[in-house]
């Protein structure tokens, strides 16, 4: 009999969103006349930009004509898109070559698939709380995971601990779920630590376009030395509304090198290229043309307008927390507000309390790691009207 990968037995049951849905539907059955406002949405709600949709239409028409039809494309992505992404990196302060850019169907797959490139006996450092994909994919591979604590004391921005040895380090900034964002000096410290330990940083920048503070780095490659030790994952999901369209990109610099035990040089860029050409056949042409349009001046205006709507909602939530004296992170350079549950409640108790008393739904922090037990996530992806109404109801909890 085939032996299955028993490491799957080590995965924690992922019941967060199903449990939220269950509690909301029970509440609605008991209270059919009460409205519920959802500020737990982890998905974008605004439609794609007009110029992006037009580019998709044009590409679809090309696919319908013999002269312009395209079959298999390059696994790494078409040059027109890789070059557009390279130009985007220049604008946000980093020099990246087009052949260091790999187009994919999103950052979730890439942050998971990258584990193929590393030996199973590496130690992985993962912040807690964080996006659950990093923990689960490394658990599937049976890697040793060490957590670093995000707490109120470090503003949910854990820093390297020199006494801990790690080979692979996951960082997500601006962070999901905490909305916290590393500054330049903090990222410099992480890069120094990685270089000193011969470690690789896996940097998730899915929310880079939400950074409005000009002093904060939008890519880890704006930090000196990062090209020798960091892989960066980004996605058009949150930045341009591509959660259903599917397109992301991963930067694997050519300068990240290692030596095998028998003395042969290994290049992470070459290995990722080999991995992708073996296991992946590229993103649809139509989607890549849409992604290219995101990086045009008109596409950038459209994306900025979307982000501005979400950021305004985030500010409305953050202002309410300020007014009520509730401790929080995020809400400024991020669509997430992460706050300490009031009244000494744990996050699931507060979930029920807020639903019952205010009719507002959010996401309990416990779903993102043990340090989230007494914390709670609200998102800015609902519309302005509902966000204002939700905050009115939220204030009533404090009357
Ligand atoms: C939403 C999100 C992504 C994007 O994933 P896609 O697969 O590109 O949709 C990546 N990382 C984090 C932390 C996210 O929240």
PDB file of N, CA, C and O and ligand atoms in Angstrom, residues 42 104-111 130-134 172-177 204-207 233-238 242-244 246-249 336 377, ligand 1:
ATOM      1  N   UNK A  42     -11.823  39.129   3.737  1.00  0.00           N
ATOM      2  CA  UNK A  42     -10.395  39.104   3.404  1.00  0.00           C
ATOM      3  C   UNK A  42     -10.198  39.155   1.900  1.00  0.00           C
ATOM      4  O   UNK A  42      -9.124  38.861   1.399  1.00  0.00           O
ATOM      5  N   UNK A 104       3.356  34.344 -11.950  1.00  0.00           N
ATOM      6  CA  UNK A 104       2.664  33.137 -11.494  1.00  0.00           C
ATOM      7  C   UNK A 104       1.181  33.400 -11.307  1.00  0.00           C
ATOM      8  O   UNK A 104       0.704  34.508 -11.543  1.00  0.00           O
ATOM      9  N   UNK A 105       0.474  32.375 -10.871  1.00  0.00           N
ATOM     10  CA  UNK A 105      -0.971  32.517 -10.656  1.00  0.00           C
ATOM     11  C   UNK A 105      -1.287  33.075  -9.271  1.00  0.00           C
ATOM     12  O   UNK A 105      -2.429  33.059  -8.833  1.00  0.00           O
ATOM     13  N   UNK A 106      -0.297  33.565  -8.559  1.00  0.00           N
ATOM     14  CA  UNK A 106      -0.574  34.224  -7.285  1.00  0.00           C
ATOM     15  C   UNK A 106       0.495  33.950  -6.248  1.00  0.00           C
ATOM     16  O   UNK A 106       1.323  33.043  -6.398  1.00  0.00           O
ATOM     17  N   UNK A 107       0.462  34.729  -5.186  1.00  0.00           N
ATOM     18  CA  UNK A 107       1.492  34.633  -4.153  1.00  0.00           C
ATOM     19  C   UNK A 107       1.263  33.443  -3.229  1.00  0.00           C
ATOM     20  O   UNK A 107       2.203  32.941  -2.614  1.00  0.00           O
ATOM     21  N   UNK A 108       0.014  32.992  -3.114  1.00  0.00           N
ATOM     22  CA  UNK A 108      -0.228  31.852  -2.226  1.00  0.00           C
ATOM     23  C   UNK A 108       0.502  30.620  -2.742  1.00  0.00           C
ATOM     24  O   UNK A 108       1.232  29.958  -1.991  1.00  0.00           O
ATOM     25  N   UNK A 109       0.341  30.322  -4.033  1.00  0.00           N
ATOM     26  CA  UNK A 109       1.024  29.146  -4.579  1.00  0.00           C
ATOM     27  C   UNK A 109       2.535  29.288  -4.463  1.00  0.00           C
ATOM     28  O   UNK A 109       3.221  28.339  -4.087  1.00  0.00           O
ATOM     29  N   UNK A 110       3.057  30.470  -4.787  1.00  0.00           N
ATOM     30  CA  UNK A 110       4.514  30.629  -4.782  1.00  0.00           C
ATOM     31  C   UNK A 110       5.106  30.542  -3.377  1.00  0.00           C
ATOM     32  O   UNK A 110       6.164  29.924  -3.196  1.00  0.00           O
ATOM     33  N   UNK A 111       4.433  31.143  -2.378  1.00  0.00           N
ATOM     34  CA  UNK A 111       4.993  31.066  -1.021  1.00  0.00           C
ATOM     35  C   UNK A 111       5.002  29.610  -0.546  1.00  0.00           C
ATOM     36  O   UNK A 111       5.849  29.219   0.244  1.00  0.00           O
ATOM     37  N   UNK A 130       0.458  35.317  11.982  1.00  0.00           N
ATOM     38  CA  UNK A 130       0.730  35.534  10.552  1.00  0.00           C
ATOM     39  C   UNK A 130      -0.232  34.742   9.663  1.00  0.00           C
ATOM     40  O   UNK A 130      -0.911  33.814  10.116  1.00  0.00           O
ATOM     41  N   UNK A 131      -0.254  35.117   8.389  1.00  0.00           N
ATOM     42  CA  UNK A 131      -0.923  34.407   7.285  1.00  0.00           C
ATOM     43  C   UNK A 131      -0.598  32.902   7.407  1.00  0.00           C
ATOM     44  O   UNK A 131       0.586  32.523   7.397  1.00  0.00           O
ATOM     45  N   UNK A 132      -1.591  32.031   7.537  1.00  0.00           N
ATOM     46  CA  UNK A 132      -1.352  30.620   7.887  1.00  0.00           C
ATOM     47  C   UNK A 132      -0.634  29.762   6.831  1.00  0.00           C
ATOM     48  O   UNK A 132      -0.158  28.680   7.149  1.00  0.00           O
ATOM     49  N   UNK A 133      -0.524  30.239   5.597  1.00  0.00           N
ATOM     50  CA  UNK A 133       0.061  29.426   4.517  1.00  0.00           C
ATOM     51  C   UNK A 133       1.503  28.998   4.816  1.00  0.00           C
ATOM     52  O   UNK A 133       1.908  27.871   4.519  1.00  0.00           O
ATOM     53  N   UNK A 134       2.292  29.890   5.432  1.00  0.00           N
ATOM     54  CA  UNK A 134       3.707  29.579   5.671  1.00  0.00           C
ATOM     55  C   UNK A 134       3.852  28.382   6.619  1.00  0.00           C
ATOM     56  O   UNK A 134       4.672  27.491   6.397  1.00  0.00           O
ATOM     57  N   UNK A 172       6.221  39.186   6.457  1.00  0.00           N
ATOM     58  CA  UNK A 172       5.094  39.702   5.679  1.00  0.00           C
ATOM     59  C   UNK A 172       4.867  41.143   6.130  1.00  0.00           C
ATOM     60  O   UNK A 172       4.550  41.377   7.284  1.00  0.00           O
ATOM     61  N   UNK A 173       5.096  42.088   5.210  1.00  0.00           N
ATOM     62  CA  UNK A 173       5.003  43.503   5.580  1.00  0.00           C
ATOM     63  C   UNK A 173       4.560  44.329   4.370  1.00  0.00           C
ATOM     64  O   UNK A 173       5.200  44.235   3.322  1.00  0.00           O
ATOM     65  N   UNK A 174       3.480  45.134   4.479  1.00  0.00           N
ATOM     66  CA  UNK A 174       2.539  45.228   5.593  1.00  0.00           C
ATOM     67  C   UNK A 174       1.907  43.862   5.874  1.00  0.00           C
ATOM     68  O   UNK A 174       1.624  43.108   4.953  1.00  0.00           O
ATOM     69  N   UNK A 175       1.684  43.631   7.158  1.00  0.00           N
ATOM     70  CA  UNK A 175       1.343  42.288   7.611  1.00  0.00           C
ATOM     71  C   UNK A 175      -0.148  41.975   7.520  1.00  0.00           C
ATOM     72  O   UNK A 175      -0.995  42.816   7.762  1.00  0.00           O
ATOM     73  N   UNK A 176      -0.436  40.737   7.179  1.00  0.00           N
ATOM     74  CA  UNK A 176      -1.762  40.164   7.352  1.00  0.00           C
ATOM     75  C   UNK A 176      -1.595  39.154   8.485  1.00  0.00           C
ATOM     76  O   UNK A 176      -0.795  38.240   8.333  1.00  0.00           O
ATOM     77  N   UNK A 177      -2.243  39.309   9.611  1.00  0.00           N
ATOM     78  CA  UNK A 177      -3.427  40.121   9.924  1.00  0.00           C
ATOM     79  C   UNK A 177      -3.184  41.451  10.638  1.00  0.00           C
ATOM     80  O   UNK A 177      -4.154  42.181  10.837  1.00  0.00           O
ATOM     81  N   UNK A 204       6.986  38.515   1.897  1.00  0.00           N
ATOM     82  CA  UNK A 204       5.668  38.619   1.263  1.00  0.00           C
ATOM     83  C   UNK A 204       5.251  40.084   1.260  1.00  0.00           C
ATOM     84  O   UNK A 204       4.977  40.663   2.316  1.00  0.00           O
ATOM     85  N   UNK A 205       5.190  40.676   0.060  1.00  0.00           N
ATOM     86  CA  UNK A 205       4.857  42.104  -0.037  1.00  0.00           C
ATOM     87  C   UNK A 205       3.505  42.312  -0.727  1.00  0.00           C
ATOM     88  O   UNK A 205       3.307  43.304  -1.422  1.00  0.00           O
ATOM     89  N   UNK A 206       2.582  41.388  -0.479  1.00  0.00           N
ATOM     90  CA  UNK A 206       1.275  41.432  -1.154  1.00  0.00           C
ATOM     91  C   UNK A 206       0.524  42.751  -0.948  1.00  0.00           C
ATOM     92  O   UNK A 206      -0.331  43.108  -1.748  1.00  0.00           O
ATOM     93  N   UNK A 207       0.862  43.467   0.135  1.00  0.00           N
ATOM     94  CA  UNK A 207       0.149  44.720   0.427  1.00  0.00           C
ATOM     95  C   UNK A 207       0.997  45.962   0.203  1.00  0.00           C
ATOM     96  O   UNK A 207       0.690  47.026   0.732  1.00  0.00           O
ATOM     97  N   UNK A 233       7.768  37.945  -2.739  1.00  0.00           N
ATOM     98  CA  UNK A 233       6.513  37.524  -3.375  1.00  0.00           C
ATOM     99  C   UNK A 233       5.571  38.710  -3.419  1.00  0.00           C
ATOM    100  O   UNK A 233       5.345  39.365  -2.400  1.00  0.00           O
ATOM    101  N   UNK A 234       5.016  38.968  -4.587  1.00  0.00           N
ATOM    102  CA  UNK A 234       3.992  40.000  -4.635  1.00  0.00           C
ATOM    103  C   UNK A 234       2.859  39.508  -5.524  1.00  0.00           C
ATOM    104  O   UNK A 234       2.972  38.465  -6.181  1.00  0.00           O
ATOM    105  N   UNK A 235       1.761  40.233  -5.518  1.00  0.00           N
ATOM    106  CA  UNK A 235       0.566  39.745  -6.169  1.00  0.00           C
ATOM    107  C   UNK A 235      -0.289  40.929  -6.571  1.00  0.00           C
ATOM    108  O   UNK A 235      -0.259  41.978  -5.915  1.00  0.00           O
ATOM    109  N   UNK A 236      -1.038  40.768  -7.632  1.00  0.00           N
ATOM    110  CA  UNK A 236      -1.975  41.827  -8.018  1.00  0.00           C
ATOM    111  C   UNK A 236      -3.319  41.646  -7.319  1.00  0.00           C
ATOM    112  O   UNK A 236      -4.243  42.416  -7.544  1.00  0.00           O
ATOM    113  N   UNK A 237      -3.427  40.627  -6.476  1.00  0.00           N
ATOM    114  CA  UNK A 237      -4.711  40.329  -5.818  1.00  0.00           C
ATOM    115  C   UNK A 237      -5.264  41.520  -5.056  1.00  0.00           C
ATOM    116  O   UNK A 237      -6.396  41.943  -5.282  1.00  0.00           O
ATOM    117  N   UNK A 238      -4.491  42.048  -4.119  1.00  0.00           N
ATOM    118  CA  UNK A 238      -4.982  43.136  -3.273  1.00  0.00           C
ATOM    119  C   UNK A 238      -4.666  44.488  -3.901  1.00  0.00           C
ATOM    120  O   UNK A 238      -5.357  45.457  -3.660  1.00  0.00           O
ATOM    121  N   UNK A 242      -7.154  41.549  -8.284  1.00  0.00           N
ATOM    122  CA  UNK A 242      -6.980  40.322  -9.071  1.00  0.00           C
ATOM    123  C   UNK A 242      -7.246  39.026  -8.293  1.00  0.00           C
ATOM    124  O   UNK A 242      -6.789  37.969  -8.718  1.00  0.00           O
ATOM    125  N   UNK A 243      -7.945  39.066  -7.171  1.00  0.00           N
ATOM    126  CA  UNK A 243      -8.112  37.824  -6.395  1.00  0.00           C
ATOM    127  C   UNK A 243      -8.788  36.728  -7.227  1.00  0.00           C
ATOM    128  O   UNK A 243      -8.449  35.557  -7.092  1.00  0.00           O
ATOM    129  N   UNK A 244      -9.719  37.129  -8.108  1.00  0.00           N
ATOM    130  CA  UNK A 244     -10.378  36.130  -8.954  1.00  0.00           C
ATOM    131  C   UNK A 244      -9.729  35.981 -10.321  1.00  0.00           C
ATOM    132  O   UNK A 244      -9.954  34.994 -11.022  1.00  0.00           O
ATOM    133  N   UNK A 246      -6.272  36.129 -10.865  1.00  0.00           N
ATOM    134  CA  UNK A 246      -5.081  35.348 -10.561  1.00  0.00           C
ATOM    135  C   UNK A 246      -3.806  35.761 -11.288  1.00  0.00           C
ATOM    136  O   UNK A 246      -3.550  35.326 -12.402  1.00  0.00           O
ATOM    137  N   UNK A 247      -3.025  36.600 -10.685  1.00  0.00           N
ATOM    138  CA  UNK A 247      -1.683  36.878 -11.202  1.00  0.00           C
ATOM    139  C   UNK A 247      -0.794  37.441 -10.095  1.00  0.00           C
ATOM    140  O   UNK A 247      -1.192  38.373  -9.389  1.00  0.00           O
ATOM    141  N   UNK A 248       0.349  36.844  -9.939  1.00  0.00           N
ATOM    142  CA  UNK A 248       1.318  37.329  -8.966  1.00  0.00           C
ATOM    143  C   UNK A 248       2.700  37.256  -9.584  1.00  0.00           C
ATOM    144  O   UNK A 248       2.857  36.873 -10.753  1.00  0.00           O
ATOM    145  N   UNK A 249       3.718  37.646  -8.815  1.00  0.00           N
ATOM    146  CA  UNK A 249       5.087  37.546  -9.314  1.00  0.00           C
ATOM    147  C   UNK A 249       6.049  37.368  -8.159  1.00  0.00           C
ATOM    148  O   UNK A 249       5.841  37.893  -7.069  1.00  0.00           O
ATOM    149  N   UNK A 336      -5.905  46.437   6.991  1.00  0.00           N
ATOM    150  CA  UNK A 336      -6.283  45.719   8.212  1.00  0.00           C
ATOM    151  C   UNK A 336      -6.086  46.546   9.465  1.00  0.00           C
ATOM    152  O   UNK A 336      -5.122  47.308   9.576  1.00  0.00           O
ATOM    153  N   UNK A 377      -9.161  41.076  14.161  1.00  0.00           N
ATOM    154  CA  UNK A 377      -8.898  41.749  12.883  1.00  0.00           C
ATOM    155  C   UNK A 377     -10.175  42.295  12.245  1.00  0.00           C
ATOM    156  O   UNK A 377     -11.152  41.560  12.106  1.00  0.00           O
TER     157      UNK A 377
HETATM  158  C1  LIG B   1      -3.958  37.896  -0.006  1.00  0.00           C
HETATM  159  C2  LIG B   1      -2.572  37.551   0.335  1.00  0.00           C
HETATM  160  C3  LIG B   1      -1.699  37.078  -0.641  1.00  0.00           C
HETATM  161  C4  LIG B   1      -2.119  36.993  -2.078  1.00  0.00           C
HETATM  162  O1  LIG B   1      -2.344  35.712  -2.477  1.00  0.00           O
HETATM  163  P1  LIG B   1      -2.767  35.407  -3.975  1.00  0.00           P
HETATM  164  O2  LIG B   1      -2.579  33.948  -4.085  1.00  0.00           O
HETATM  165  O3  LIG B   1      -1.827  36.174  -4.851  1.00  0.00           O
HETATM  166  O4  LIG B   1      -4.191  35.839  -4.144  1.00  0.00           O
HETATM  167  C5  LIG B   1      -0.398  36.772  -0.284  1.00  0.00           C
HETATM  168  N1  LIG B   1       0.031  36.939   0.980  1.00  0.00           N
HETATM  169  C6  LIG B   1      -0.778  37.423   1.934  1.00  0.00           C
HETATM  170  C7  LIG B   1      -0.246  37.628   3.294  1.00  0.00           C
HETATM  171  C8  LIG B   1      -2.109  37.725   1.645  1.00  0.00           C
HETATM  172  O5  LIG B   1      -2.905  38.186   2.604  1.00  0.00           O
END
